[in-house]
Amino acid sequence: MTRSERAAALVERLPQVYPEAHCELHFSNPLELLVATILSAQCTDVQVNKITPALFAAFPSAADYAASNPVELESYVQSTGFFRNKAKNIRLAAQDIVEKFGGEVPRTLGELITLAGVGRKTANVVLGNAFGLEEGIVVDTHVTRLSLRLHLTRMKTAEKIEVDLARLIPRGKWTLFPHWLIWHGRRRCTARRPQCSVCELADLCPSAGKILGAT
């Protein structure tokens, strides 16, 4: 099976396995998703979701974050780790959103990545899930691990993996594909103990036999 054939088979199989796959960060508007994604770095979505209801209630707009007291903002996000840097980035990003983008989260990749704490991954999360715009593919640790195990890429950096995936996955699936891989990575193909013997993708995965043989 060629890489293209495997990718096409995965695009057909994965929605059958995970028909409800979606972004697991809770949000109700683009600003909330942007903030939640910044907080999710080196932190679980579950933990981020625990603290964002109070955070979003206290700071409903970009102007509120921009004008926030740093110590107060830090107190809301402390449990997500690296909280001082995250709070600083949120304040700086909010200031630019207010001053440069009229208080609204920008809708292009080029504009989003000018914001503090926002790289391609965060920008792609916001564009795809808040705006329904598919300018790129989210590549996180789960997508990286599974893309390598499924032999969709040989690259090791997120930017190069994204390029390979964009060549293989139809553009209309660029938002959903990483969600499918993330759900699979969390529920079946974990980093340390992948459940290859009961995996729904085992027949499509070149690594399944090797991992099974090693266990």
GROMACS .gro file of C-alpha atoms in nm:
model
  215
    1MET     CA    1   0.000   0.000   0.000
    2THR     CA    2   0.142   0.338  -0.097
    3ARG     CA    3   0.146   0.633   0.137
    4SER     CA    4  -0.133   0.800  -0.063
    5GLU     CA    5  -0.345   0.485  -0.056
    6ARG     CA    6  -0.296   0.452   0.319
    7ALA     CA    7  -0.394   0.814   0.374
    8ALA     CA    8  -0.708   0.770   0.164
    9ALA     CA    9  -0.801   0.457   0.358
   10LEU     CA   10  -0.749   0.637   0.689
   11VAL     CA   11  -0.968   0.927   0.581
   12GLU     CA   12  -1.241   0.671   0.511
   13ARG     CA   13  -1.186   0.458   0.824
   14LEU     CA   14  -1.124   0.714   1.097
   15PRO     CA   15  -1.465   0.888   1.085
   16GLN     CA   16  -1.626   0.546   1.123
   17VAL     CA   17  -1.422   0.481   1.436
   18TYR     CA   18  -1.453   0.832   1.579
   19PRO     CA   19  -1.770   0.988   1.434
   20GLU     CA   20  -1.792   1.241   1.717
   21ALA     CA   21  -1.430   1.358   1.709
   22HIS     CA   22  -1.398   1.729   1.780
   23CYS     CA   23  -1.178   1.984   1.955
   24GLU     CA   24  -1.180   1.887   2.322
   25LEU     CA   25  -1.103   2.235   2.447
   26HIS     CA   26  -1.422   2.408   2.561
   27PHE     CA   27  -1.497   2.744   2.398
   28SER     CA   28  -1.786   2.953   2.272
   29ASN     CA   29  -1.602   3.207   2.056
   30PRO     CA   30  -1.266   3.254   1.879
   31LEU     CA   31  -1.108   3.449   2.165
   32GLU     CA   32  -1.189   3.174   2.415
   33LEU     CA   33  -1.039   2.911   2.187
   34LEU     CA   34  -0.727   3.120   2.131
   35VAL     CA   35  -0.674   3.162   2.505
   36ALA     CA   36  -0.751   2.796   2.579
   37THR     CA   37  -0.505   2.681   2.313
   38ILE     CA   38  -0.229   2.901   2.451
   39LEU     CA   39  -0.296   2.752   2.795
   40SER     CA   40  -0.292   2.396   2.659
   41ALA     CA   41   0.083   2.403   2.589
   42GLN     CA   42   0.247   2.145   2.818
   43CYS     CA   43  -0.093   2.092   2.980
   44THR     CA   44  -0.387   1.858   2.928
   45ASP     CA   45  -0.712   1.975   2.773
   46VAL     CA   46  -0.890   1.836   3.079
   47GLN     CA   47  -0.698   2.068   3.311
   48VAL     CA   48  -0.746   2.368   3.083
   49ASN     CA   49  -1.120   2.302   3.074
   50LYS     CA   50  -1.131   2.302   3.453
   51ILE     CA   51  -1.004   2.657   3.485
   52THR     CA   52  -1.142   2.831   3.177
   53PRO     CA   53  -1.504   2.879   3.291
   54ALA     CA   54  -1.392   3.116   3.569
   55LEU     CA   55  -1.128   3.272   3.345
   56PHE     CA   56  -1.369   3.340   3.060
   57ALA     CA   57  -1.625   3.486   3.299
   58ALA     CA   58  -1.368   3.722   3.448
   59PHE     CA   59  -1.224   3.831   3.112
   60PRO     CA   60  -1.500   3.820   2.847
   61SER     CA   61  -1.322   4.037   2.588
   62ALA     CA   62  -0.976   4.101   2.448
   63ALA     CA   63  -0.987   4.445   2.610
   64ASP     CA   64  -1.039   4.282   2.950
   65TYR     CA   65  -0.729   4.065   2.907
   66ALA     CA   66  -0.528   4.359   2.772
   67ALA     CA   67  -0.612   4.573   3.075
   68SER     CA   68  -0.581   4.291   3.329
   69ASN     CA   69  -0.359   4.298   3.634
   70PRO     CA   70  -0.078   4.048   3.562
   71VAL     CA   71  -0.090   3.893   3.909
   72GLU     CA   72  -0.467   3.851   3.894
   73LEU     CA   73  -0.452   3.689   3.550
   74GLU     CA   74  -0.174   3.458   3.666
   75SER     CA   75  -0.389   3.343   3.956
   76TYR     CA   76  -0.654   3.214   3.715
   77VAL     CA   77  -0.412   3.015   3.497
   78GLN     CA   78  -0.156   2.901   3.754
   79SER     CA   79  -0.258   2.535   3.749
   80THR     CA   80  -0.184   2.502   3.375
   81GLY     CA   81   0.193   2.530   3.424
   82PHE     CA   82   0.434   2.794   3.293
   83PHE     CA   83   0.161   3.029   3.406
   84ARG     CA   84   0.361   3.352   3.416
   85ASN     CA   85   0.470   3.318   3.055
   86LYS     CA   86   0.124   3.209   2.944
   87ALA     CA   87  -0.043   3.500   3.122
   88LYS     CA   88   0.210   3.741   2.970
   89ASN     CA   89   0.145   3.605   2.620
   90ILE     CA   90  -0.231   3.625   2.665
   91ARG     CA   91  -0.206   3.990   2.776
   92LEU     CA   92   0.028   4.082   2.489
   93ALA     CA   93  -0.183   3.897   2.232
   94ALA     CA   94  -0.496   4.068   2.362
   95GLN     CA   95  -0.331   4.408   2.341
   96ASP     CA   96  -0.247   4.349   1.976
   97ILE     CA   97  -0.596   4.220   1.906
   98VAL     CA   98  -0.736   4.542   2.050
   99GLU     CA   99  -0.484   4.779   1.892
  100LYS     CA  100  -0.431   4.615   1.553
  101PHE     CA  101  -0.744   4.410   1.485
  102GLY     CA  102  -1.029   4.612   1.632
  103GLY     CA  103  -1.080   4.381   1.927
  104GLU     CA  104  -1.156   4.077   1.711
  105VAL     CA  105  -0.936   3.768   1.671
  106PRO     CA  106  -0.785   3.784   1.321
  107ARG     CA  107  -0.895   3.528   1.063
  108THR     CA  108  -0.573   3.462   0.872
  109LEU     CA  109  -0.271   3.250   0.953
  110GLY     CA  110  -0.032   3.533   0.878
  111GLU     CA  111  -0.205   3.768   1.121
  112LEU     CA  112  -0.256   3.512   1.395
  113ILE     CA  113   0.108   3.410   1.416
  114THR     CA  114   0.205   3.772   1.483
  115LEU     CA  115   0.033   3.742   1.823
  116ALA     CA  116   0.236   3.656   2.133
  117GLY     CA  117   0.230   3.287   2.216
  118VAL     CA  118   0.075   3.189   1.882
  119GLY     CA  119   0.255   2.959   1.640
  120ARG     CA  120   0.127   2.762   1.344
  121LYS     CA  121  -0.035   2.495   1.560
  122THR     CA  122  -0.237   2.741   1.768
  123ALA     CA  123  -0.327   2.942   1.460
  124ASN     CA  124  -0.449   2.631   1.278
  125VAL     CA  125  -0.655   2.527   1.582
  126VAL     CA  126  -0.831   2.863   1.589
  127LEU     CA  127  -0.880   2.893   1.213
  128GLY     CA  128  -1.018   2.543   1.170
  129ASN     CA  129  -1.232   2.513   1.481
  130ALA     CA  130  -1.350   2.868   1.545
  131PHE     CA  131  -1.374   3.000   1.189
  132GLY     CA  132  -1.409   2.686   0.976
  133LEU     CA  133  -1.108   2.795   0.768
  134GLU     CA  134  -0.860   2.531   0.659
  135GLU     CA  135  -0.526   2.701   0.599
  136GLY     CA  136  -0.320   2.425   0.757
  137ILE     CA  137  -0.318   2.106   0.963
  138VAL     CA  138  -0.269   2.099   1.339
  139VAL     CA  139   0.040   1.896   1.431
  140ASP     CA  140   0.072   1.823   1.802
  141THR     CA  141   0.248   1.539   1.984
  142HIS     CA  142  -0.030   1.289   1.906
  143VAL     CA  143  -0.041   1.381   1.537
  144THR     CA  144   0.337   1.361   1.519
  145ARG     CA  145   0.352   1.018   1.684
  146LEU     CA  146   0.071   0.865   1.481
  147SER     CA  147   0.184   1.014   1.151
  148LEU     CA  148   0.520   0.846   1.204
  149ARG     CA  149   0.372   0.515   1.316
  150LEU     CA  150   0.132   0.512   1.021
  151HIS     CA  151   0.422   0.599   0.786
  152LEU     CA  152   0.248   0.910   0.656
  153THR     CA  153   0.574   1.097   0.700
  154ARG     CA  154   0.939   1.047   0.788
  155MET     CA  155   0.982   1.403   0.903
  156LYS     CA  156   1.040   1.489   1.268
  157THR     CA  157   0.947   1.858   1.288
  158ALA     CA  158   0.588   1.982   1.304
  159GLU     CA  159   0.632   2.214   1.005
  160LYS     CA  160   0.763   1.939   0.776
  161ILE     CA  161   0.504   1.687   0.899
  162GLU     CA  162   0.231   1.940   0.819
  163VAL     CA  163   0.364   1.976   0.464
  164ASP     CA  164   0.357   1.597   0.413
  165LEU     CA  165   0.007   1.563   0.556
  166ALA     CA  166  -0.124   1.851   0.344
  167ARG     CA  167  -0.010   1.663   0.034
  168LEU     CA  168  -0.192   1.346   0.143
  169ILE     CA  169  -0.512   1.465   0.309
  170PRO     CA  170  -0.791   1.638   0.112
  171ARG     CA  171  -0.817   2.002   0.216
  172GLY     CA  172  -1.177   1.959   0.328
  173LYS     CA  173  -1.050   1.719   0.597
  174TRP     CA  174  -0.762   1.931   0.727
  175THR     CA  175  -0.948   2.025   1.048
  176LEU     CA  176  -1.097   1.683   1.119
  177PHE     CA  177  -0.794   1.469   1.039
  178PRO     CA  178  -0.586   1.583   1.338
  179HIS     CA  179  -0.890   1.541   1.565
  180TRP     CA  180  -0.924   1.181   1.447
  181LEU     CA  181  -0.556   1.115   1.514
  182ILE     CA  182  -0.566   1.290   1.852
  183TRP     CA  183  -0.870   1.088   1.961
  184HIS     CA  184  -0.700   0.769   1.843
  185GLY     CA  185  -0.377   0.866   2.015
  186ARG     CA  186  -0.552   0.927   2.345
  187ARG     CA  187  -0.784   0.629   2.335
  188ARG     CA  188  -0.594   0.352   2.151
  189CYS     CA  189  -0.249   0.438   2.015
  190THR     CA  190  -0.090   0.574   2.330
  191ALA     CA  191   0.279   0.659   2.344
  192ARG     CA  192   0.391   0.386   2.584
  193ARG     CA  193   0.132   0.111   2.546
  194PRO     CA  194  -0.045   0.118   2.209
  195GLN     CA  195  -0.329  -0.134   2.197
  196CYS     CA  196  -0.233  -0.285   1.861
  197SER     CA  197  -0.409  -0.619   1.924
  198VAL     CA  198  -0.750  -0.447   1.931
  199CYS     CA  199  -0.671  -0.145   1.712
  200GLU     CA  200  -0.925  -0.052   1.449
  201LEU     CA  201  -0.644   0.068   1.222
  202ALA     CA  202  -0.404  -0.226   1.264
  203ASP     CA  203  -0.449  -0.348   0.907
  204LEU     CA  204  -0.354  -0.002   0.779
  205CYS     CA  205  -0.061   0.052   1.014
  206PRO     CA  206   0.288  -0.060   0.908
  207SER     CA  207   0.404  -0.033   1.271
  208ALA     CA  208   0.138  -0.259   1.422
  209GLY     CA  209   0.322  -0.586   1.363
  210LYS     CA  210   0.651  -0.446   1.492
  211ILE     CA  211   0.492  -0.308   1.809
  212LEU     CA  212   0.298  -0.629   1.868
  213GLY     CA  213   0.615  -0.833   1.820
  214ALA     CA  214   0.795  -0.620   2.077
  215THR     CA  215   0.531  -0.664   2.346
   0.00000   0.00000   0.00000
